[in-house]
PDB file of C-alpha atoms and ligand atoms in Angstrom:
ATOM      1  CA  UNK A  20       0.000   0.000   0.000  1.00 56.00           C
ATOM      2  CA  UNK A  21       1.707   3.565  -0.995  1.00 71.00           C
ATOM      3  CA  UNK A  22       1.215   6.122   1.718  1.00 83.00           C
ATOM      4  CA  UNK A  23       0.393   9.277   0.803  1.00 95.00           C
ATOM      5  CA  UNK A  24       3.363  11.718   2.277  1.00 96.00           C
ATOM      6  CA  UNK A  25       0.279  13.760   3.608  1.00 98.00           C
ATOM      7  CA  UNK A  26      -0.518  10.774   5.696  1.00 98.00           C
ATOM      8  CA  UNK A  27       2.305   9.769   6.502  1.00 98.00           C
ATOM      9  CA  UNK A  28       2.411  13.414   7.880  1.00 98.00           C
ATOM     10  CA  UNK A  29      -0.602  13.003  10.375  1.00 98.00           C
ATOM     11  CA  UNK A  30       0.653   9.807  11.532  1.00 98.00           C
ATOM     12  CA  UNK A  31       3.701  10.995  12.770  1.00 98.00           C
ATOM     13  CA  UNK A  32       1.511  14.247  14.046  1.00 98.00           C
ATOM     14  CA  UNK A  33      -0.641  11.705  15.956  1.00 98.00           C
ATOM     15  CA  UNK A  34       1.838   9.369  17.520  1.00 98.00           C
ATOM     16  CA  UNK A  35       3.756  11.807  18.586  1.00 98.00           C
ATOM     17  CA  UNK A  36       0.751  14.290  20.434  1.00 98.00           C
ATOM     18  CA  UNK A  37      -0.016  10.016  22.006  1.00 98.00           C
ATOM     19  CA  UNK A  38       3.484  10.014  23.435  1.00 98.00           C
ATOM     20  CA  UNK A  39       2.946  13.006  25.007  1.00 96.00           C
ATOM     21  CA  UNK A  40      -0.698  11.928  25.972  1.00 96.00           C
ATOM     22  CA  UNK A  41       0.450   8.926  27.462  1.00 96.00           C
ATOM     23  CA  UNK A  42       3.773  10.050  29.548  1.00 94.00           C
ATOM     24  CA  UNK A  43       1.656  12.537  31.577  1.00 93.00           C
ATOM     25  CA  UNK A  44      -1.215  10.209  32.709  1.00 90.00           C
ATOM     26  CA  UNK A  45       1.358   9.123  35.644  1.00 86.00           C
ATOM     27  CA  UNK A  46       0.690  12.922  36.768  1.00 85.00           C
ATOM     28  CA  UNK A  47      -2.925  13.132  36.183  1.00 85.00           C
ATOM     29  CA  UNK A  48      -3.245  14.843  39.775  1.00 82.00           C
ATOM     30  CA  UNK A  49      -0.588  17.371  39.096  1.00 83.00           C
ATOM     31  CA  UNK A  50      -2.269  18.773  35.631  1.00 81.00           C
ATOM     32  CA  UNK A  51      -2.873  22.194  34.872  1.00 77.00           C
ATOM     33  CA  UNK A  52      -6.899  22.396  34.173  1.00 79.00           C
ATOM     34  CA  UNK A  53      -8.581  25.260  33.109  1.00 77.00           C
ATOM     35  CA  UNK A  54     -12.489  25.314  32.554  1.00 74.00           C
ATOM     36  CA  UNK A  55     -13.793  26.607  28.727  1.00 70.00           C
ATOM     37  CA  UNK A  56     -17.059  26.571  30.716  1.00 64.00           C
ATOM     38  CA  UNK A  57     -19.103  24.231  32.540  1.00 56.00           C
ATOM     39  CA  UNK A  58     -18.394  20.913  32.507  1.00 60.00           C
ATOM     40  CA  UNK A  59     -15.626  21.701  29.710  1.00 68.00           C
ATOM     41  CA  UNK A  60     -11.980  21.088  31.008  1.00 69.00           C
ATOM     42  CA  UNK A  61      -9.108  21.690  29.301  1.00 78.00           C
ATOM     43  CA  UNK A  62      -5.666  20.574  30.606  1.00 85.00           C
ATOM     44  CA  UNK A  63      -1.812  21.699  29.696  1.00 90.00           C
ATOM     45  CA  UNK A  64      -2.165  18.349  27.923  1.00 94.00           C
ATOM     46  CA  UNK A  65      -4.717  18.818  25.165  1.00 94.00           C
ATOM     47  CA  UNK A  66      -2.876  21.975  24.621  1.00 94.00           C
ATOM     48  CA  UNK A  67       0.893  20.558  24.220  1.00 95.00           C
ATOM     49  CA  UNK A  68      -0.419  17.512  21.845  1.00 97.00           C
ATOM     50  CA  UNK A  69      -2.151  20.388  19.829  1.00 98.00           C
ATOM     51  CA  UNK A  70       1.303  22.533  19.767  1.00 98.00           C
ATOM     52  CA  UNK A  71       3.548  19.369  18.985  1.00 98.00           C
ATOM     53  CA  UNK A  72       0.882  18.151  15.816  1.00 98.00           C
ATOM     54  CA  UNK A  73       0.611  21.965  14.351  1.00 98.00           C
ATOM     55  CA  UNK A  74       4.479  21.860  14.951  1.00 98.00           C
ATOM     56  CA  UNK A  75       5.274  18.832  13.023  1.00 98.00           C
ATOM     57  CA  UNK A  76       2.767  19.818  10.101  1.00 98.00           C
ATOM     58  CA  UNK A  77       3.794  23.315   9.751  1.00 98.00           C
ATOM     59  CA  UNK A  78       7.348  21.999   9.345  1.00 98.00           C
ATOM     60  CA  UNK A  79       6.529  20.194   6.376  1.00 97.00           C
ATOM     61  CA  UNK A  80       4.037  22.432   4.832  1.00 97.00           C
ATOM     62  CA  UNK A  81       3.798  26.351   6.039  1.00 98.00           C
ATOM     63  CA  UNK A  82       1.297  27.301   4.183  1.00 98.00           C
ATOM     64  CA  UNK A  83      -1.433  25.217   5.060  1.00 98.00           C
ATOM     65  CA  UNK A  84      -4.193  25.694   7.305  1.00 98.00           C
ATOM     66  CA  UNK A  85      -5.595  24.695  10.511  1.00 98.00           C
ATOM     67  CA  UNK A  86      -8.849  24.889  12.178  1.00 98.00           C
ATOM     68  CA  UNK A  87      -7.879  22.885  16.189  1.00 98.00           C
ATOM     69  CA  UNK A  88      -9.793  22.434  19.269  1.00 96.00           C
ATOM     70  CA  UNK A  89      -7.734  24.127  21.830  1.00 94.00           C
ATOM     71  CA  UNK A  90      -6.134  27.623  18.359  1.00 96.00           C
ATOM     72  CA  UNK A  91      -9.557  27.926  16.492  1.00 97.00           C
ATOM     73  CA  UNK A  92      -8.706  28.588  12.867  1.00 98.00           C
ATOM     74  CA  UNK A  93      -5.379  29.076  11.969  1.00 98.00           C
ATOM     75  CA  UNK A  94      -4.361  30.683   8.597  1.00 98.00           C
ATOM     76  CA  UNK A  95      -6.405  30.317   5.208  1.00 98.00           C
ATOM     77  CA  UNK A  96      -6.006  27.710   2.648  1.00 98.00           C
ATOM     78  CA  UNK A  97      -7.403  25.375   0.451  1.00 98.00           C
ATOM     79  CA  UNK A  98      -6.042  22.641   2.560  1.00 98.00           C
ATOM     80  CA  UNK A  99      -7.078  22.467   5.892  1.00 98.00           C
ATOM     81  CA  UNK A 100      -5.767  20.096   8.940  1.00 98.00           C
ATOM     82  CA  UNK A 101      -8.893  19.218  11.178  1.00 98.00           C
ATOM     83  CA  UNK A 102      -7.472  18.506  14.655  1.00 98.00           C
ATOM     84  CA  UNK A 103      -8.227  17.381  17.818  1.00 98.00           C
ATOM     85  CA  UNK A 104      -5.024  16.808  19.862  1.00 98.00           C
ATOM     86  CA  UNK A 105      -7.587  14.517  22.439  1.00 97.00           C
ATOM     87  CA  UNK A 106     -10.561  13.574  22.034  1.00 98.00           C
ATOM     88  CA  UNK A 107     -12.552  12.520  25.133  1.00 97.00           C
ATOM     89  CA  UNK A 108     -10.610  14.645  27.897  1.00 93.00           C
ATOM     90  CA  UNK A 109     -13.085  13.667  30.626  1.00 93.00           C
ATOM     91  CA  UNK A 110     -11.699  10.285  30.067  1.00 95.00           C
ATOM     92  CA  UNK A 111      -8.467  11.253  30.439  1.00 94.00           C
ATOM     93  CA  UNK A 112      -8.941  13.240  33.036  1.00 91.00           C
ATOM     94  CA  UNK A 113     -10.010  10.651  35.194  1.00 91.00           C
ATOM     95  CA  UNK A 114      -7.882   8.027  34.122  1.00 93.00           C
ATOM     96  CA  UNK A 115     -10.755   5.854  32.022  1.00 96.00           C
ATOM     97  CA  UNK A 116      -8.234   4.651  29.511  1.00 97.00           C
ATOM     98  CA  UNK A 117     -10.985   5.502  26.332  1.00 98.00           C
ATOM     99  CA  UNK A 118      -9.555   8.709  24.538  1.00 98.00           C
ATOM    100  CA  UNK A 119      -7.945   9.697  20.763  1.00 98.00           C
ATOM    101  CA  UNK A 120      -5.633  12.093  19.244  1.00 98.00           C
ATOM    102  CA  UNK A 121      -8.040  12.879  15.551  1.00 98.00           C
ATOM    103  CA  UNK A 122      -6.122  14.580  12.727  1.00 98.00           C
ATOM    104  CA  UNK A 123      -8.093  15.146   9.037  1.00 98.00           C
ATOM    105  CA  UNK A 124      -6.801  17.072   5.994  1.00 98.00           C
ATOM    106  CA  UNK A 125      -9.343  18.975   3.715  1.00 98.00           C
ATOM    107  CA  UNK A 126      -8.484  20.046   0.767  1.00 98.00           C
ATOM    108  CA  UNK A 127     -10.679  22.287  -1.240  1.00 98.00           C
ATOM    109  CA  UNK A 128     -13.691  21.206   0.870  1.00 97.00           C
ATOM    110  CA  UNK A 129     -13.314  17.349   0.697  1.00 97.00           C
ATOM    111  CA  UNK A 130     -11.624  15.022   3.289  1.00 98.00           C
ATOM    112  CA  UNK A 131      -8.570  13.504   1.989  1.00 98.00           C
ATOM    113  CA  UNK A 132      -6.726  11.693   4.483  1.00 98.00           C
ATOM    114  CA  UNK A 133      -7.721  10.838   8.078  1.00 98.00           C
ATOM    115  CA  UNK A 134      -6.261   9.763  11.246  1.00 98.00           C
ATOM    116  CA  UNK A 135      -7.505   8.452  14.929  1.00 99.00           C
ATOM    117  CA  UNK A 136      -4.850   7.517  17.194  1.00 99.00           C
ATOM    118  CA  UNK A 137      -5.285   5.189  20.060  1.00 98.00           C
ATOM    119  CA  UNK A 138      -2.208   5.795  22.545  1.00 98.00           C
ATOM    120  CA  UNK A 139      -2.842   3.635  24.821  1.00 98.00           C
ATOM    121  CA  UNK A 140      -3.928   0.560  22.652  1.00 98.00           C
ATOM    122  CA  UNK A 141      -1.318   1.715  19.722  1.00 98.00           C
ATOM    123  CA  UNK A 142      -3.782   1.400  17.599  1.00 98.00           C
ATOM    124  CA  UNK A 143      -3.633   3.590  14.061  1.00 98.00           C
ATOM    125  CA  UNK A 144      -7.031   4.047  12.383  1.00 99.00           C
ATOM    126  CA  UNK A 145      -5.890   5.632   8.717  1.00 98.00           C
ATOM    127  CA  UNK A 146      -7.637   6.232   5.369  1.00 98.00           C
ATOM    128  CA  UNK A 147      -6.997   7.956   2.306  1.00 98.00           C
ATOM    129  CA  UNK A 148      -9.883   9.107   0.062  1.00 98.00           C
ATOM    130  CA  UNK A 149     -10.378   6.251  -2.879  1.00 98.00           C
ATOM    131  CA  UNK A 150      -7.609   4.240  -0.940  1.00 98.00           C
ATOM    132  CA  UNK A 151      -9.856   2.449   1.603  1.00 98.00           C
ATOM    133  CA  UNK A 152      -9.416   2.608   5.324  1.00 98.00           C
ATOM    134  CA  UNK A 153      -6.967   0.651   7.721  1.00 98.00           C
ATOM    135  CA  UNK A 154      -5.928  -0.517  10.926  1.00 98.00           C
ATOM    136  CA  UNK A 155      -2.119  -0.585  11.588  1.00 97.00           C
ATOM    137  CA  UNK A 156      -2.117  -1.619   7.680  1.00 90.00           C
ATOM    138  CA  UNK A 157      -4.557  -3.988   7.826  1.00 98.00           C
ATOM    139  CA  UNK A 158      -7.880  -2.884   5.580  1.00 98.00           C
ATOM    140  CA  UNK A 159     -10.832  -2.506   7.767  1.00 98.00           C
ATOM    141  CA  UNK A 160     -14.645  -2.362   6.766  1.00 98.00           C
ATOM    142  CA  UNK A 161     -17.913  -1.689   8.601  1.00 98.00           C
ATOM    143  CA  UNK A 162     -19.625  -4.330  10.291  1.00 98.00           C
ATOM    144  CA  UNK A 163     -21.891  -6.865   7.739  1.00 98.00           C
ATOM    145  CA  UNK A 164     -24.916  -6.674  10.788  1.00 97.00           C
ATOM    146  CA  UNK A 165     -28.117  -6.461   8.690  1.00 96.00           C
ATOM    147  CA  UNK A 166     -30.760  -5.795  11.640  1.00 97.00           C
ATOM    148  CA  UNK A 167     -31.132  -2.971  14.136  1.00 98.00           C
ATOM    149  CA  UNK A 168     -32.191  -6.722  16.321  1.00 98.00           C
ATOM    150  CA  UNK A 169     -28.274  -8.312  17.696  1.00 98.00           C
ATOM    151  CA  UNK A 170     -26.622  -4.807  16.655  1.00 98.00           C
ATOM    152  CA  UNK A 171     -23.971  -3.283  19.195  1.00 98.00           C
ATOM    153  CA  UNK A 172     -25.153   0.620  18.734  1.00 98.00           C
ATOM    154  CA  UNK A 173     -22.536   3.589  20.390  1.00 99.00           C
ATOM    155  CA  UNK A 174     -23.138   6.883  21.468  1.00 98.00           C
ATOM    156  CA  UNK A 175     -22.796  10.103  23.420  1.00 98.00           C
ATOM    157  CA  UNK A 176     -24.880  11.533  25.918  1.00 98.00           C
ATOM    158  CA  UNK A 177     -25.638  15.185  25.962  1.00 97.00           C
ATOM    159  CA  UNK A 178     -24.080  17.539  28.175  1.00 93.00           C
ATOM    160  CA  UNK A 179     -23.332  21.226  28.801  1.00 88.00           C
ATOM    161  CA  UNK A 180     -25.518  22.859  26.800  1.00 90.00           C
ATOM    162  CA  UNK A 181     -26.855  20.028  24.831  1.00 94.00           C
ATOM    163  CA  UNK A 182     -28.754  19.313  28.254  1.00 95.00           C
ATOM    164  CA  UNK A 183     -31.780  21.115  27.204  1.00 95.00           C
ATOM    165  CA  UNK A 184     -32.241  18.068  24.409  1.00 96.00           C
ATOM    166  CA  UNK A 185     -32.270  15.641  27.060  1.00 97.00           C
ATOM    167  CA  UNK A 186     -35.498  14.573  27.017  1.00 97.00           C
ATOM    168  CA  UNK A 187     -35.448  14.234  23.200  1.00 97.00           C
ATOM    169  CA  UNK A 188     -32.444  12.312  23.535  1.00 98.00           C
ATOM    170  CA  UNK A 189     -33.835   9.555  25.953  1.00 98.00           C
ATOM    171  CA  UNK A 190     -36.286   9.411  23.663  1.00 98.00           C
ATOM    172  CA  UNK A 191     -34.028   8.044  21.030  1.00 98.00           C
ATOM    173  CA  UNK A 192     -31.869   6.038  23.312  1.00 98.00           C
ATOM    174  CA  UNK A 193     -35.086   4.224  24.989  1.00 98.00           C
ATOM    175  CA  UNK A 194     -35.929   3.287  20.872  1.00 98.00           C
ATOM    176  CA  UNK A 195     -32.747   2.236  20.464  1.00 98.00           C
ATOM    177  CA  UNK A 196     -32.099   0.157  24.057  1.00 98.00           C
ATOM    178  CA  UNK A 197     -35.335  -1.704  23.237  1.00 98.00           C
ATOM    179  CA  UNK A 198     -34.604  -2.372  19.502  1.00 98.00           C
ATOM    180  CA  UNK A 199     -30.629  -3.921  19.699  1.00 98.00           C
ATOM    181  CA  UNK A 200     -28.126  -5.771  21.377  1.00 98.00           C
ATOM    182  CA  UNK A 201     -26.988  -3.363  23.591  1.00 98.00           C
ATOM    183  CA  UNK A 202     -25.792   0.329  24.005  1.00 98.00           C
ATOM    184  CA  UNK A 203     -21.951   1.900  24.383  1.00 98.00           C
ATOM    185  CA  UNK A 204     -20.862   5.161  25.929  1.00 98.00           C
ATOM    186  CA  UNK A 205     -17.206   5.040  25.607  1.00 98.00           C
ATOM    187  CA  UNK A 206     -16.786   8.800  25.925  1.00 98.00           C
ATOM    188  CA  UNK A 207     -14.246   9.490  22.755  1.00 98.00           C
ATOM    189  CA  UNK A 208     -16.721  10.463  19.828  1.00 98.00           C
ATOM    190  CA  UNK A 209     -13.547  10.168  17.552  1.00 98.00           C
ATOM    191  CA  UNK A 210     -12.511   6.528  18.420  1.00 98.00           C
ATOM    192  CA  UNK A 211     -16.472   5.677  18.451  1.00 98.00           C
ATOM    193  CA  UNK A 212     -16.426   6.601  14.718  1.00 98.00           C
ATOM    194  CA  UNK A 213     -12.904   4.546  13.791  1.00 99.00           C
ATOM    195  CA  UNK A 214     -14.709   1.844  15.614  1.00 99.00           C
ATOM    196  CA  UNK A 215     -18.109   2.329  13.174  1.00 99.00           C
ATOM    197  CA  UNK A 216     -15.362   1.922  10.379  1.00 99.00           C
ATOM    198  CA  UNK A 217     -13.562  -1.216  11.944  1.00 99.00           C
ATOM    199  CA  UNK A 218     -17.003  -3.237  12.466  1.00 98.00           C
ATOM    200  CA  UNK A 219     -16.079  -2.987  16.190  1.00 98.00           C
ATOM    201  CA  UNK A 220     -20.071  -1.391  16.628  1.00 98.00           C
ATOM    202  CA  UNK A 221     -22.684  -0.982  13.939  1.00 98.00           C
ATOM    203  CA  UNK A 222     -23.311   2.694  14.395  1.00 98.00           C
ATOM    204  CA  UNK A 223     -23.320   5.506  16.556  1.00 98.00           C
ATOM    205  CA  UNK A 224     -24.870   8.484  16.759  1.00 98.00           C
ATOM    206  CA  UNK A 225     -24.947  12.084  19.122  1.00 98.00           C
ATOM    207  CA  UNK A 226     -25.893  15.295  18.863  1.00 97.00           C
ATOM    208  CA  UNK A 227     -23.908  18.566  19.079  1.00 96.00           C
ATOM    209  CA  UNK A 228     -20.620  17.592  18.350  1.00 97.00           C
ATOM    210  CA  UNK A 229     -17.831  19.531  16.004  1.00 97.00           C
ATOM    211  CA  UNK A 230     -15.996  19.166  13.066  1.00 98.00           C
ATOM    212  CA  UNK A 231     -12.970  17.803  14.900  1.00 98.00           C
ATOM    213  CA  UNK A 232     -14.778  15.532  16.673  1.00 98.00           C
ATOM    214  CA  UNK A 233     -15.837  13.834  13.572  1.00 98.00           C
ATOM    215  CA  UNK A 234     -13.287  14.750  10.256  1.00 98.00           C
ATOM    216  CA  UNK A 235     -11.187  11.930  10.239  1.00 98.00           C
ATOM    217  CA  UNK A 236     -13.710   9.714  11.631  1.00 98.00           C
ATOM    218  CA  UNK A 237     -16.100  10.378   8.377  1.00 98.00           C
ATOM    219  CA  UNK A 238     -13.369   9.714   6.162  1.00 98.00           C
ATOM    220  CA  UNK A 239     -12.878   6.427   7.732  1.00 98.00           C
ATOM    221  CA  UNK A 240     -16.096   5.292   7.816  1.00 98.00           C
ATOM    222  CA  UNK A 241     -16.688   6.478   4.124  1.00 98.00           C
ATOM    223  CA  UNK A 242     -13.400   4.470   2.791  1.00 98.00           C
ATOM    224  CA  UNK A 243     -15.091   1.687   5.098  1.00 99.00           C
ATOM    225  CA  UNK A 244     -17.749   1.182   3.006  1.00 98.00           C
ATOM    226  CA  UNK A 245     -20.372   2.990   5.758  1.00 98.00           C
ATOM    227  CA  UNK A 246     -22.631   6.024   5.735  1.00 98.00           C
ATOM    228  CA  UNK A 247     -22.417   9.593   7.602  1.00 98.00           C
ATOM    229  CA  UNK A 248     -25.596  11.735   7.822  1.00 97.00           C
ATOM    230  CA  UNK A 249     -27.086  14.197   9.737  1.00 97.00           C
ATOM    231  CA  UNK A 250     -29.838  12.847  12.309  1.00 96.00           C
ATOM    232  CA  UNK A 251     -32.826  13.008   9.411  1.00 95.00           C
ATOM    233  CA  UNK A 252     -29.973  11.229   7.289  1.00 95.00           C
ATOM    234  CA  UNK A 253     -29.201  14.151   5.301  1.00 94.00           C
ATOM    235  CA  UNK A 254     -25.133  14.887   3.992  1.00 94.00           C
ATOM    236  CA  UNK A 255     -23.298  15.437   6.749  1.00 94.00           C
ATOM    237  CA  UNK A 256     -20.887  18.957   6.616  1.00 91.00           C
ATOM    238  CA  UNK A 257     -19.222  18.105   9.996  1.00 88.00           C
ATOM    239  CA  UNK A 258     -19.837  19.118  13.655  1.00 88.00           C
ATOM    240  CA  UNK A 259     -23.536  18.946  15.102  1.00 93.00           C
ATOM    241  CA  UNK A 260     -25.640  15.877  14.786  1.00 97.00           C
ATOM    242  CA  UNK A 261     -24.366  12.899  13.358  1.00 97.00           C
ATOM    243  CA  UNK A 262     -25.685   9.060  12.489  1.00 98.00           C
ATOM    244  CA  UNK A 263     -23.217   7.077  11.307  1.00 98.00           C
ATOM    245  CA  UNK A 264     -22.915   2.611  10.801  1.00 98.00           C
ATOM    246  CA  UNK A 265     -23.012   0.682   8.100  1.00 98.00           C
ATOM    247  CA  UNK A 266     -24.914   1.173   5.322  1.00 98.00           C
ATOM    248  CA  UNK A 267     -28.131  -1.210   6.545  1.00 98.00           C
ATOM    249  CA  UNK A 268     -27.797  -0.513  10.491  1.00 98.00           C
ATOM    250  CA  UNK A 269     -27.232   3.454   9.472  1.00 98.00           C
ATOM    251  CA  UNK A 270     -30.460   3.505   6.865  1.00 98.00           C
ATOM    252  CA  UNK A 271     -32.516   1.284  10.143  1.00 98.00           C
ATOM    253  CA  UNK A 272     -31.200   4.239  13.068  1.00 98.00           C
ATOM    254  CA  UNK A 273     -32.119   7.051  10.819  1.00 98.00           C
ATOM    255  CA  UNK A 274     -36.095   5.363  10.309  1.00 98.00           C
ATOM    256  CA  UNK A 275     -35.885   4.327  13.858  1.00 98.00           C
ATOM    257  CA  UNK A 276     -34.992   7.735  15.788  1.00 98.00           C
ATOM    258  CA  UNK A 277     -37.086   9.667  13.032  1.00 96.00           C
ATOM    259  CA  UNK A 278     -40.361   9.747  15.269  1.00 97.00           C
ATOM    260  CA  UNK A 279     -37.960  11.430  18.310  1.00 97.00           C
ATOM    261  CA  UNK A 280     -36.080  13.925  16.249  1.00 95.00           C
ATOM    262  CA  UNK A 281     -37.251  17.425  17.006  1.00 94.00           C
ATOM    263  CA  UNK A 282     -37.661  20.372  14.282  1.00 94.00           C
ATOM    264  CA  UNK A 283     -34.429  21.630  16.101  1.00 92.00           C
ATOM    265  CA  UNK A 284     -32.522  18.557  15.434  1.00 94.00           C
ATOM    266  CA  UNK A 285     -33.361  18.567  12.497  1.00 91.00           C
ATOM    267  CA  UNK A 286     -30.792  20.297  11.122  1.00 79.00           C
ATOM    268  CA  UNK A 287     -26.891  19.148  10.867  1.00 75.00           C
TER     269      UNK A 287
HETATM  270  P1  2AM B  25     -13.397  16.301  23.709  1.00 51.95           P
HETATM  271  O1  2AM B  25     -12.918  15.535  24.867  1.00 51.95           O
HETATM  272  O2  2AM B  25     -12.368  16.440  22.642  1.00 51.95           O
HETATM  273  O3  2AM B  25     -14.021  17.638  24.066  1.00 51.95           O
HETATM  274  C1  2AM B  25     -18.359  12.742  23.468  1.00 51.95           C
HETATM  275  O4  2AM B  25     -19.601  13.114  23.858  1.00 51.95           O
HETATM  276  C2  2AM B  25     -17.610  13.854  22.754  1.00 51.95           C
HETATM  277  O5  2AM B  25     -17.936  15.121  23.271  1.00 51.95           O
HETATM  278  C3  2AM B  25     -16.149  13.631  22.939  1.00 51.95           C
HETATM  279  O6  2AM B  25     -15.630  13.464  21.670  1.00 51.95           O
HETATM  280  C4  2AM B  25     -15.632  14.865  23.692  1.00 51.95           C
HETATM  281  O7  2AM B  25     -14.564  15.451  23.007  1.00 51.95           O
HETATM  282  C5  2AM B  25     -16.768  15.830  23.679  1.00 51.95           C
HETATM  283  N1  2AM B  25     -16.953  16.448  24.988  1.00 51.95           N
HETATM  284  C6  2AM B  25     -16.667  17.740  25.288  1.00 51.95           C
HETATM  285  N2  2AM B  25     -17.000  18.007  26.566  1.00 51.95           N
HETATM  286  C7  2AM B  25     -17.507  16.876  27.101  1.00 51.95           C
HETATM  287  C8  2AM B  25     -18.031  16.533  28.378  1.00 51.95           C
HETATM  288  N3  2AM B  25     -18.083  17.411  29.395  1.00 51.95           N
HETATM  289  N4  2AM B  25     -18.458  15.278  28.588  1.00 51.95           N
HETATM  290  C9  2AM B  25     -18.407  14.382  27.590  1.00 51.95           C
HETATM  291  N5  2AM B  25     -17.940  14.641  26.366  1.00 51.95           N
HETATM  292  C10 2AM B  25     -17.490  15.873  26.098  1.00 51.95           C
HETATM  293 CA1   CA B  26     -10.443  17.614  22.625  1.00 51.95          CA
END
């Protein structure tokens, strides 16, 4: 399989933002945490792995342009590197070893190559558009389940301000609990979405989330052979509400949480 330098790029990017990741958890108590706002935390951490990954990029390629958790946007081009240094910092926070370093490039509006990073497991999640989508070089796909009945369905729970969709979203997640095998909340919307494209679950879906959250973990599931959509199963333009599984388990979760998806839901 030939690389594509660009990916080859980000995967350097991500392993080395895990390395950093990974050597601080033995100081979890010691961190620096600030709060973005309620229920929002934000350690030295998330903010070093962003430095090191814009660091190693912008070595290679100056000119390009970034839009991070922890900067914003950064510079204007028609390639753009979609990062976020780690994905599910409650988890890390508290030790739950669940949590991803995501890194996409954009160019001219359309994902090109994506990267999730699990540090702890070591365990690359890569694709290149029209090149398929891999796991430490092995090709992956999305799972072959055919029926929302025996599928393994992830998601994420609301919070912050999301909260005032709670009652919509229990709505959905009662349809769901009493329609499948079982429900995951592993906390790392990034990883959930490399999982979608590695069969691991059959889909996922949550509300309010942003385009660094789910980039690179589109790509993947697209070069997995899955779907991305917006709740109503509309094209998804990244961030906000998301459905995502294989093609037959995503086309069943759209029909399924239809009936509990409000007007302002509706909407990507
Ligand atoms: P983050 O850690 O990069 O912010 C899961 O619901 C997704 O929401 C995760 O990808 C996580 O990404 C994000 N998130 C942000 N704040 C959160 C919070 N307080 N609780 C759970 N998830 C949060
Ligand atoms: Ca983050």
């Amino acid at each position: 399989m030939a690389v594509h330098a660009l990916l080859n790029i980000a995967v350097r990017a991500a392993r080395n933002a895990g390395e950093i990741i990974v050597r601080s958890m033995n100081r979890l108590e010691s961190l620096q945490i600030t709060s973005k706002g309620r229920n929002d935390f934000v350690t030295e951490i998330d903010q070093a792995a962003e430095r090191e990954i814009i660091g190693h990029i912008r070595k290679h390629y100056p000119n390009h342009a970034f839009l991070a958790e922890e900067s914003g946007q950064i510079g204007e081009s028609e390639t753009v590197w979609i990062i976020d240094p780690l994905d599910g910092t409650t988890n890390f926070l508290h030790g739950f070893p669940q949590f991803a370093v995501s890194i996409a490039c954009r160019h001219r509006g359309q994902l090109e190559h994506a990267v999730v990073y699990d540090p702890l497991r070591q365990e690359i999640f890569t694709a290149s558009r029209g090149a398929g989508a891999h796991l430490d070089n092995h090709r992956i796909r999305v799972s072959k389940q055919r029926a929302l009945e025996g599928a393994l369905i992830a998601t994420g729970f609301p919070y912050r301000s999301n909260l005032r969709y709670l009652d919509a979203y229990l709505a959905m997640l009662r349809t769901v609990m009493e329609h499948t095998a079982g429900v995951r909340r592993p906390g790392s919307a990034a990883l959930d979405l490399a999982y979608v494209a590695a069969g691991r679950v059959d889909a996922f879906w949550e509300i309010g989330l942003k385009p660094w959250d789910t980039a690179a973990g589109t790509l993947l599931i697209q070069e997995a052979g899955g779907h991305v959509g917006t709740l109503t199963g509309a094209p998804y333009a990244q961030g906000g509400n998301i459905i995502a599984g294989s093609p037959k388990i995503y086309a069943a979760l759209v029909e399924a949480l239809a009936p509990h998806v409000p007007e302002s839901l509706r909407e990507g």
